[in-house]
Amino acid sequence: MSATHEVLNQSTPFVDRNLFGVDPALREAVTRNGAGWADAQLTELGARLGSAEVAEWARLANVFAPQLRNFDRSGRRIDEVEFHPAWHQVMRLMIGAGVHADPWAEPRQGAQVARAAKYLLCSQVENGAQCPITMTYAVVPVMQRFAAATPAIARDWLPRILSHTYDPASRPIEGKHGALLGMGMTEKQGGSDVRANTTFAAVAGRGEWGERYVITGHKWFFSAPQCDAHLVLAQTDPGSPAGLSCFFLPRWRADGTRNRVFVQRLKDKLGNKSNASSEVEFDGAEAYLVGEVGRGVPTILEMGNHTRMDCAIGSAGIMRAVLTHALHHARERRAFGRLLAEQPLMRNVLADLALEVEAATTLVLRLARAFDGRHAHVEHEALLARVLTPAAKYWICKRLPAVAVEAMEVMGGNGYVEENPFARFYREAPLNSIWEGSGNVMCLDVLRAFGKTPSVRAALIVEIQAARGANRLLDAFSATLVDDLARTDIDESEARSLTERIALAVQGTLLVQGAPRTTSDAFCASRLVPGAWGRTFGTLGKGVDVGPIIARALVE
Ligand SMILES: Cc1cc2nc3c(=O)[nH]c(=O)nc-3n(C[C@H](O)[C@H](O)[C@H](O)COP(=O)(O)OP(=O)(O)OC[C@H]3O[C@@H](n4cnc5c(N)ncnc54)[C@H](O)[C@@H]3O)c2cc1C
């Protein structure tokens, strides 16, 4: 057919840009939080992740979802997951950049912040691969903590986990150059309430890697079953509250045979297509005790602290991605004789989204700094991390779906079509809020943090009063919050509204301290004043100077 028309007024794909370079808010937050030394690494990673080639890997890894192969051609059980080559490329890129382990391999001031920035950049491209990446990262502090009690695990596994080599081969650990780890807690009868676990671990004497147990039962959600090992929870004494313990469950047993972990099926998920999430049964699977018997929940919670932080960082990253694509489109697409980015109402929407994204970015990097401090035994930072982790996970993950929808709409009909990345990000958007402790569970954890350690409240108050006097709207908002934090009668039903206000107060404080005045003023005037802001984006008040906010949001 001959050409019937010339293709006009379609925006170009946002590729071959440096994702770190285009984002001043991220660059400044990295420096402010003590990781300026990582600038060159982040610039290099930002360029790679922003390339057309990596964008194509991300697309392919999601179009060609992983397949479960239960049997080999002779009928032997193998329970292997097959991935498209693009998945392996994405994994190789992230592991090569140390996103799964660098703060543990090379601890230094700002290491968590630098790694958080890398994770945030990765989130803008491919989210499925981030599941095994975050789980591997989060297992290491648990393994290091118990290294003295389980020296053989530390000896055989830690060097491989910390390496920058991606080794997807399914074989016993001694033949591998790199290793990945996952976690298994959730069972059919309960996920948030893991005490309901029925999977049972029976003592089986000492083994190659420590106190050996044999596990029988199941996990209803077991992501990345291709990992070389998982930390799992199982009962050692059913019916007793002291029964839940944490175990190291390798994919291949110490004697070099396949462990008895049977993948029943892969989950058919809304999004997160590239990542294999499975249902498994353990039929006498070999596993090794980690931590004390009966202390499984606190042991594995240390892993959860880190994956929860990553949920918040990952959501901030997806917000950043959709804002980037929306802004880029609005700067190229014309309607009614003007670019979308020049239309006053669209400018309100874009600036409003940009405020949300900068606030999320600044909060997650501050949280990462608290993790740096926590691992360096700085008390204030440890206390802050205790409350900010669930608060940031709750708030940022909750904000993401709204941001994703609005950004998609900036692209009009094209935004709803699979060829553009919005559809994939949209399907991904609810997930970080659900796994690793769903919204309510996070808010209840905020209350628990105050109840268990009263100094957490004091540390939070110090943080939200750090910018006192710089913005009167923030001062008023924080003062009311501080009064409420002093209440002794806060009950569970108030946990969401309290957590939201904590997150907003910290975001406001951080923006007042570090962002341009136009940004912090607009944030405080919209988010911190009851009735001043609408229920959708694009409702900033008339006095807001949206120009500098939009210009800062994407420097192309
Ligand atoms: C794609 C995907 C991959 C996953 N991968 C893994 C994995 O690898 N390993 C793993 O262990 N798990 C995994 N999970 C499971 C996930 O962590 C759980 O689904 C999640 O923790 C919630 O548990 P649940 O599904 O049992 O829901 P429930 O615990 O039944 O919770 C349902 C709802 O009730 C709320 N709720 C619970 N308790 C309270 C309360 N006291 N007050 C008020 N509200 C409450 C929750 O916030 C939630 O909204 C995965 C989930 C998904 C979707």
XYZ file of C-alpha atoms and ligand atoms in Angstrom:
609
model
C 0.000 0.000 0.000
C 1.308 3.473 -0.783
C 1.659 5.938 2.083
C -1.718 7.493 2.840
C -0.314 10.137 5.166
C 2.782 11.500 6.791
C 3.282 10.543 10.446
C 3.285 13.798 12.359
C 3.241 15.002 15.948
C 4.114 11.654 17.574
C 6.716 11.973 20.332
C 10.037 10.167 20.027
C 10.898 7.357 22.447
C 12.805 8.523 25.517
C 15.960 6.488 24.969
C 19.706 7.024 24.778
C 19.591 9.507 27.638
C 21.454 9.349 30.928
C 18.860 8.597 33.614
C 21.119 9.994 36.321
C 22.113 13.037 34.321
C 18.547 14.134 33.584
C 17.536 14.088 37.262
C 18.935 16.975 39.360
C 16.814 16.058 42.379
C 18.397 12.604 42.504
C 21.911 13.887 41.899
C 21.601 16.467 44.653
C 20.070 13.977 47.100
C 22.944 11.555 46.505
C 25.483 14.227 47.398
C 23.462 15.591 50.298
C 23.244 12.136 51.823
C 26.953 11.414 51.679
C 27.440 9.481 48.449
C 28.839 12.153 46.158
C 31.824 9.840 45.649
C 29.548 7.526 43.635
C 28.799 10.132 40.973
C 30.920 8.526 38.253
C 29.430 5.055 38.872
C 25.920 6.463 38.830
C 26.580 8.411 35.666
C 27.858 5.278 33.961
C 24.911 3.183 35.141
C 22.431 5.929 34.247
C 23.759 6.005 30.674
C 23.585 2.230 30.316
C 20.083 1.983 31.761
C 18.898 4.838 29.590
C 20.055 3.165 26.390
C 17.690 1.909 23.717
C 19.309 -1.507 24.005
C 18.474 -1.933 27.690
C 14.947 -0.605 27.153
C 14.509 -3.350 24.581
C 15.809 -6.008 26.995
C 13.240 -4.849 29.531
C 10.451 -5.108 26.992
C 11.482 -8.552 25.791
C 11.942 -9.924 29.308
C 8.329 -9.035 30.020
C 6.789 -10.099 26.716
C 8.471 -13.517 26.883
C 7.640 -14.479 30.439
C 9.526 -17.260 32.235
C 8.388 -20.846 31.724
C 8.426 -23.657 34.242
C 9.955 -26.960 33.163
C 9.089 -29.582 35.746
C 10.638 -32.560 33.935
C 13.516 -33.312 31.628
C 13.019 -35.308 28.447
C 13.421 -38.571 30.357
C 10.746 -37.710 32.871
C 13.041 -36.783 35.755
C 11.929 -33.875 37.944
C 14.064 -30.835 37.392
C 11.786 -27.915 38.340
C 13.791 -25.400 36.340
C 12.622 -22.002 35.158
C 13.549 -20.903 31.651
C 13.988 -17.215 30.895
C 14.331 -15.198 27.736
C 17.965 -14.160 27.123
C 16.916 -10.535 27.727
C 16.155 -11.382 31.386
C 19.692 -12.644 31.822
C 21.066 -9.471 30.245
C 19.116 -7.335 32.706
C 20.271 -9.470 35.635
C 23.882 -9.334 34.440
C 23.696 -5.561 34.215
C 22.279 -5.085 37.728
C 24.648 -7.571 39.368
C 27.581 -6.156 37.447
C 26.675 -2.772 38.961
C 26.699 -4.285 42.469
C 23.074 -3.384 43.206
C 22.620 -6.739 44.939
C 25.537 -6.498 47.361
C 27.972 -3.604 47.204
C 27.269 -2.012 50.608
C 28.160 -5.350 52.218
C 31.167 -6.058 50.033
C 32.603 -2.549 50.432
C 31.052 -0.858 53.453
C 31.830 2.863 53.549
C 29.998 6.041 54.389
C 27.230 6.559 51.866
C 27.376 2.987 50.548
C 23.656 2.415 51.169
C 22.810 5.756 49.584
C 24.869 5.020 46.468
C 23.286 1.606 46.199
C 19.796 3.072 46.739
C 20.399 5.494 43.883
C 21.440 2.601 41.665
C 18.358 0.646 42.653
C 16.208 3.687 41.910
C 17.764 3.996 38.459
C 17.200 0.281 37.769
C 13.542 0.639 38.776
C 13.073 3.014 35.880
C 13.799 0.253 33.417
C 12.951 -3.300 34.579
C 11.222 -4.211 37.810
C 10.947 -8.004 37.697
C 14.687 -8.520 37.986
C 14.674 -6.335 41.058
C 12.937 -9.090 43.006
C 15.924 -11.496 43.179
C 18.238 -8.472 43.384
C 16.581 -7.036 46.507
C 16.191 -10.436 48.146
C 19.866 -11.232 47.632
C 20.864 -7.826 48.985
C 18.603 -8.235 52.005
C 19.751 -11.739 52.964
C 23.379 -10.719 53.373
C 23.039 -8.805 56.674
C 21.237 -11.830 58.117
C 23.991 -14.159 56.923
C 26.688 -11.842 58.195
C 25.002 -11.518 61.554
C 24.905 -15.273 62.010
C 28.217 -15.992 60.305
C 29.839 -17.037 63.577
C 27.080 -19.579 64.244
C 26.985 -20.837 60.656
C 30.581 -20.404 59.468
C 30.298 -22.997 56.690
C 27.408 -21.128 55.061
C 29.353 -17.882 55.296
C 32.470 -19.549 53.873
C 30.802 -21.226 50.899
C 28.111 -18.710 50.055
C 29.030 -15.146 50.968
C 31.916 -14.688 48.497
C 29.701 -15.891 45.664
C 26.802 -13.681 46.697
C 29.036 -10.627 46.975
C 30.671 -11.181 43.594
C 29.717 -9.097 40.563
C 29.365 -12.215 38.446
C 25.902 -13.250 37.364
C 25.856 -17.022 37.207
C 22.408 -18.402 36.337
C 23.562 -22.026 36.138
C 21.561 -24.486 38.208
C 24.215 -26.541 39.954
C 25.708 -27.126 43.416
C 27.241 -24.033 44.940
C 30.864 -25.133 44.737
C 30.635 -25.017 40.935
C 29.240 -21.492 40.837
C 30.834 -18.074 40.469
C 27.868 -16.048 41.698
C 24.787 -16.822 43.797
C 21.289 -15.403 44.299
C 19.002 -15.731 47.299
C 15.290 -15.492 47.931
C 12.844 -15.864 50.801
C 9.825 -18.000 51.598
C 7.408 -16.977 54.318
C 3.910 -16.779 52.867
C 1.700 -19.873 53.049
C -1.861 -20.419 51.906
C -3.376 -19.824 55.316
C -1.468 -16.619 56.064
C 1.108 -14.163 54.786
C 1.033 -11.123 57.057
C 0.419 -13.405 60.013
C 3.299 -15.817 59.496
C 2.605 -17.380 62.867
C -0.039 -19.328 60.953
C 2.730 -21.203 59.059
C 2.271 -24.970 59.195
C 5.387 -25.997 57.261
C 7.381 -28.158 59.638
C 11.116 -28.608 60.180
C 12.373 -31.792 61.844
C 15.862 -32.071 63.340
C 18.206 -34.174 61.174
C 21.559 -33.850 62.972
C 24.642 -31.852 62.019
C 25.357 -31.416 58.355
C 27.752 -29.716 55.965
C 26.355 -26.248 56.637
C 25.357 -26.455 60.312
C 22.301 -27.713 62.231
C 20.482 -29.714 59.588
C 16.695 -29.991 59.409
C 14.275 -31.653 57.037
C 11.388 -29.438 55.959
C 7.955 -30.601 54.877
C 5.152 -28.315 53.742
C 4.688 -25.554 51.217
C 5.015 -21.870 50.341
C 2.183 -20.200 48.487
C 4.321 -17.358 47.181
C 7.944 -18.199 46.478
C 9.468 -15.721 44.070
C 12.555 -16.434 42.020
C 12.658 -20.196 42.684
C 15.728 -20.284 40.437
C 17.723 -18.692 43.288
C 20.534 -20.791 44.699
C 19.035 -20.705 48.198
C 16.133 -19.211 50.119
C 15.623 -18.203 53.720
C 12.382 -19.836 54.822
C 10.285 -19.937 57.944
C 9.088 -23.245 59.364
C 7.696 -24.528 62.621
C 9.987 -26.538 64.832
C 7.364 -26.863 67.524
C 3.853 -26.527 66.097
C 1.271 -25.050 68.392
C 3.902 -23.210 70.400
C 4.619 -19.512 69.875
C 8.303 -20.390 70.177
C 8.069 -22.725 67.217
C 8.786 -20.555 64.176
C 12.410 -20.686 63.092
C 14.424 -19.458 60.127
C 16.231 -21.829 57.773
C 18.705 -21.639 54.954
C 17.336 -23.848 52.202
C 19.702 -24.474 49.291
C 18.478 -25.431 45.859
C 21.059 -28.212 45.668
C 21.839 -30.280 48.740
C 25.285 -30.431 50.293
C 25.797 -33.892 48.734
C 25.384 -32.383 45.247
C 21.874 -33.691 44.533
C 18.777 -31.581 43.863
C 16.988 -30.513 47.026
C 13.429 -31.703 47.444
C 11.823 -28.361 46.537
C 9.088 -28.922 43.976
C 7.760 -26.014 41.971
C 4.037 -26.640 41.522
C 3.356 -23.786 39.128
C 4.265 -20.205 38.340
C 1.809 -17.513 39.370
C -0.145 -15.814 36.599
C 0.293 -12.232 37.818
C -1.172 -8.862 36.911
C 2.286 -7.503 36.168
C 5.869 -8.213 37.192
C 5.782 -10.626 34.260
C 9.504 -11.111 33.790
C 9.934 -12.380 37.352
C 9.017 -15.991 38.140
C 6.873 -16.196 41.276
C 6.007 -19.748 42.176
C 4.140 -22.078 44.481
C 6.388 -24.720 45.987
C 6.199 -27.851 48.075
C 8.996 -29.063 50.315
C 8.984 -32.831 50.589
C 11.693 -33.482 53.125
C 13.874 -30.626 51.858
C 17.312 -30.161 53.428
C 17.737 -26.894 55.304
C 19.992 -25.369 57.948
C 19.013 -23.391 61.020
C 19.797 -19.656 60.945
C 19.600 -17.859 64.290
C 17.979 -19.374 67.346
C 15.178 -21.899 67.326
C 11.910 -20.041 67.809
C 13.423 -16.681 66.751
C 12.572 -17.086 63.084
C 10.449 -13.951 62.761
C 12.976 -11.475 64.186
C 15.735 -13.212 62.228
C 13.997 -12.916 58.877
C 12.671 -9.449 59.727
C 16.169 -8.068 59.326
C 15.875 -9.194 55.726
C 12.399 -7.632 55.572
C 13.753 -4.267 56.762
C 15.967 -4.079 53.708
C 13.421 -5.331 51.182
C 10.882 -2.878 52.600
C 13.269 -0.024 52.036
C 13.710 -1.301 48.484
C 9.940 -1.330 47.935
C 9.924 2.383 48.733
C 12.980 3.069 46.562
C 11.569 0.966 43.731
C 8.267 2.833 43.835
C 10.072 6.178 43.811
C 11.975 4.904 40.772
C 8.843 3.899 38.894
C 7.318 7.290 39.696
C 10.435 8.876 38.289
C 10.191 6.756 35.139
C 6.594 7.631 34.370
C 7.223 11.308 35.073
C 10.205 11.245 32.719
C 8.227 9.669 29.902
C 5.296 12.011 30.494
C 7.424 15.150 30.505
C 9.350 14.094 27.451
C 6.121 13.456 25.589
C 4.548 16.723 26.687
C 7.576 18.606 25.367
C 7.165 17.090 21.900
C 3.421 16.701 21.400
C 1.287 19.606 20.211
C -2.440 20.097 20.673
C -4.535 23.130 19.858
C -1.514 24.907 18.379
C 0.825 24.590 21.356
C 3.036 21.983 22.944
C 1.299 20.111 25.759
C 4.091 21.293 28.046
C 3.044 24.875 27.308
C -0.633 24.448 28.173
C -1.363 25.995 31.581
C -3.510 23.145 32.876
C -1.048 20.503 31.693
C 1.732 22.479 33.368
C -0.150 22.288 36.621
C -0.430 18.490 36.242
C 3.256 18.086 35.342
C 4.487 20.299 38.170
C 2.240 18.538 40.656
C 3.583 15.139 39.561
C 7.128 16.474 39.726
C 6.627 17.581 43.329
C 5.407 14.128 44.266
C 8.386 12.487 42.600
C 10.972 14.790 44.123
C 9.424 14.299 47.550
C 9.585 10.519 47.099
C 13.178 10.652 45.861
C 14.357 12.797 48.727
C 12.625 10.598 51.300
C 14.068 7.307 50.054
C 17.600 8.644 49.884
C 17.265 10.003 53.414
C 16.057 6.580 54.465
C 19.081 4.977 52.813
C 21.303 7.362 54.782
C 19.557 6.175 57.937
C 20.515 2.617 56.917
C 24.112 3.728 56.457
C 23.991 5.154 59.975
C 22.209 2.132 61.376
C 24.904 -0.214 60.089
C 27.537 2.135 61.531
C 25.728 1.979 64.906
C 24.660 5.633 64.927
C 21.755 5.608 67.349
C 19.675 8.455 65.904
C 19.871 6.950 62.428
C 18.943 3.481 63.672
C 15.898 4.856 65.488
C 14.896 6.854 62.466
C 15.258 3.862 60.162
C 12.985 1.901 62.481
C 10.024 4.224 61.867
C 10.841 5.635 58.449
C 11.119 2.213 56.801
C 7.463 1.244 57.259
C 6.302 4.859 56.887
C 8.139 5.364 53.580
C 7.130 1.964 52.276
C 3.516 2.696 53.065
C 3.352 6.208 51.713
C 5.487 6.058 48.592
C 4.066 2.721 47.458
C 0.547 4.073 47.987
C 1.279 7.216 45.971
C 2.741 5.350 43.016
C -0.461 4.016 41.397
C -1.992 7.512 41.360
C 1.169 8.965 39.840
C 1.349 6.164 37.255
C -2.234 6.712 36.134
C -1.868 10.456 35.810
C 1.421 10.215 33.941
C -0.092 7.671 31.570
C -2.863 10.112 30.783
C -0.338 12.761 29.793
C 0.433 10.531 26.842
C -3.218 10.250 25.908
C -4.298 7.077 24.102
C -0.730 6.022 23.348
C -0.133 5.763 27.076
C -2.653 2.926 27.271
C -0.975 0.926 24.519
C 1.594 -1.761 25.238
C 4.263 -0.357 22.911
C 4.873 2.419 25.406
C 6.272 1.647 28.841
C 3.355 3.093 30.822
C 1.254 -0.066 30.644
C 4.028 -2.152 32.172
C 4.711 0.374 34.933
C 0.995 0.654 35.626
C 0.674 -3.095 36.153
C 3.725 -3.045 38.364
C 2.506 -0.102 40.422
C 0.419 -1.847 43.133
C 2.899 -4.595 43.860
C 5.400 -2.868 46.136
C 2.534 -1.918 48.393
C 1.308 -5.514 48.680
C 4.407 -7.622 49.201
C 6.897 -7.358 52.029
C 4.125 -6.241 54.372
C 0.976 -4.696 52.930
C -0.201 -1.149 53.675
C -2.036 -1.778 56.925
C 0.734 -3.985 58.211
C 3.244 -1.172 57.589
C 1.123 1.366 59.443
C 0.648 -0.983 62.379
C 4.408 -1.449 62.369
C 4.813 2.319 62.746
C 2.696 2.149 65.900
C 4.658 -0.871 67.087
C 7.922 1.031 66.592
C 6.698 3.777 68.931
C 5.303 1.323 71.444
C 8.379 -0.859 71.676
C 11.050 1.861 71.631
C 9.907 5.221 72.986
C 13.102 6.895 71.749
C 11.953 6.242 68.164
C 9.343 8.951 68.688
C 11.993 11.364 69.999
C 14.273 10.671 67.024
C 11.430 11.299 64.602
C 10.568 14.580 66.305
C 14.178 15.741 66.012
C 14.035 14.943 62.307
C 10.797 16.757 61.565
C 11.849 19.812 63.557
C 15.202 20.115 61.843
C 13.945 22.794 59.453
C 11.810 24.665 61.977
C 11.365 28.329 61.155
C 11.983 27.968 57.413
C 8.400 27.460 56.271
C 5.450 28.415 58.443
C 3.086 25.903 56.807
C 5.514 23.098 57.562
C 5.931 24.404 61.100
C 2.176 24.333 61.689
C 1.773 20.871 60.176
C 4.667 19.447 62.169
C 3.506 21.039 65.416
C 0.136 19.273 65.177
C 1.871 16.024 64.353
C 4.262 16.359 67.285
C 1.257 16.880 69.579
C -0.335 13.730 68.190
C 2.861 11.753 68.571
C 2.689 12.559 72.280
C -0.781 11.005 72.594
C -0.942 7.744 74.476
C -4.383 6.806 73.150
C -3.570 6.370 69.428
C -5.306 3.220 68.296
C -4.888 0.933 65.289
C -7.678 2.548 63.305
C -5.686 5.815 63.189
C -2.462 4.201 61.990
C -2.865 5.108 58.315
C -3.559 8.775 58.886
C -0.705 9.068 61.374
C 1.740 7.325 59.020
C 0.710 9.532 56.117
C 1.344 12.636 58.177
C 4.729 11.360 59.347
C 5.787 10.756 55.758
C 4.536 14.164 54.634
C 6.234 15.983 57.499
C 9.546 14.298 56.751
C 9.172 14.962 53.027
C 8.346 18.614 53.713
C 11.342 18.970 56.022
C 13.719 17.374 53.541
C 12.483 19.552 50.692
C 12.748 22.715 52.777
C 16.300 21.717 53.669
C 17.486 20.632 50.249
C 15.252 21.559 47.315
C 14.855 24.927 45.577
C 12.474 27.249 47.370
C 9.879 27.069 44.578
C 9.671 23.305 45.021
C 9.485 23.225 48.813
C 7.025 26.118 48.969
C 4.732 24.436 46.438
C 4.944 21.118 48.265
C 4.103 22.627 51.637
C 1.338 24.863 50.249
C -0.381 21.917 48.569
C 0.300 18.827 50.692
C 0.433 20.329 54.168
C -2.569 22.664 54.181
C -6.006 21.069 54.566
C -8.270 21.993 51.669
C -5.573 23.748 49.642
C -5.066 20.879 47.251
C -7.506 18.755 45.256
C -7.972 15.015 45.130
C -6.214 14.627 41.786
C -2.917 15.927 40.424
C -3.058 19.247 38.633
C -4.701 21.122 41.480
C -1.818 23.291 42.641
C -2.935 26.756 43.685
C -2.736 29.710 41.331
C 0.237 31.291 43.053
C 2.559 28.335 42.414
C 5.421 29.083 40.040
C 5.283 25.849 38.020
C 7.973 26.794 35.456
C 11.084 26.089 37.547
C 9.519 22.955 38.998
C 8.919 21.505 35.534
C 12.304 22.612 34.212
C 14.078 20.919 37.134
C 12.075 17.716 36.785
C 13.752 16.620 33.554
C 16.929 18.179 32.229
C 17.194 16.848 28.671
C 3.977 -11.162 43.042
C 4.142 -11.579 44.463
C 5.312 -12.222 44.830
C 5.498 -12.625 46.148
N 6.654 -13.257 46.500
C 6.818 -13.706 47.771
C 7.995 -14.410 48.156
O 8.929 -14.593 47.372
N 8.093 -14.871 49.411
C 7.102 -14.677 50.328
O 7.241 -15.111 51.458
N 5.969 -14.007 49.997
C 5.818 -13.517 48.749
N 4.682 -12.836 48.401
C 3.593 -12.769 49.358
C 3.362 -11.407 49.969
O 4.426 -11.019 50.764
C 2.031 -11.502 50.735
O 1.016 -11.690 49.775
C 1.758 -10.293 51.590
O 2.670 -10.229 52.653
C 0.324 -10.303 52.170
O 0.034 -11.528 52.739
P -1.290 -12.331 52.322
O -1.325 -12.414 50.835
O -1.317 -13.613 53.057
O -2.484 -11.421 52.765
P -3.108 -11.276 54.263
O -2.042 -11.474 55.280
O -4.302 -12.119 54.341
O -3.539 -9.758 54.250
C -4.644 -9.294 53.475
C -4.888 -7.837 53.801
O -5.193 -7.699 55.177
C -4.386 -6.693 55.752
N -4.138 -7.024 57.149
C -3.449 -8.077 57.642
N -3.411 -8.009 58.979
C -4.101 -6.909 59.352
C -4.415 -6.299 60.597
N -3.976 -6.804 61.745
N -5.137 -5.158 60.584
C -5.569 -4.609 59.430
N -5.306 -5.145 58.240
C -4.570 -6.276 58.185
C -3.139 -6.639 54.908
O -2.504 -5.360 54.985
C -3.691 -6.933 53.533
O -4.130 -5.743 52.945
C 4.479 -12.389 47.099
C 3.311 -11.729 46.715
C 3.147 -11.317 45.420
C 1.882 -10.626 45.038
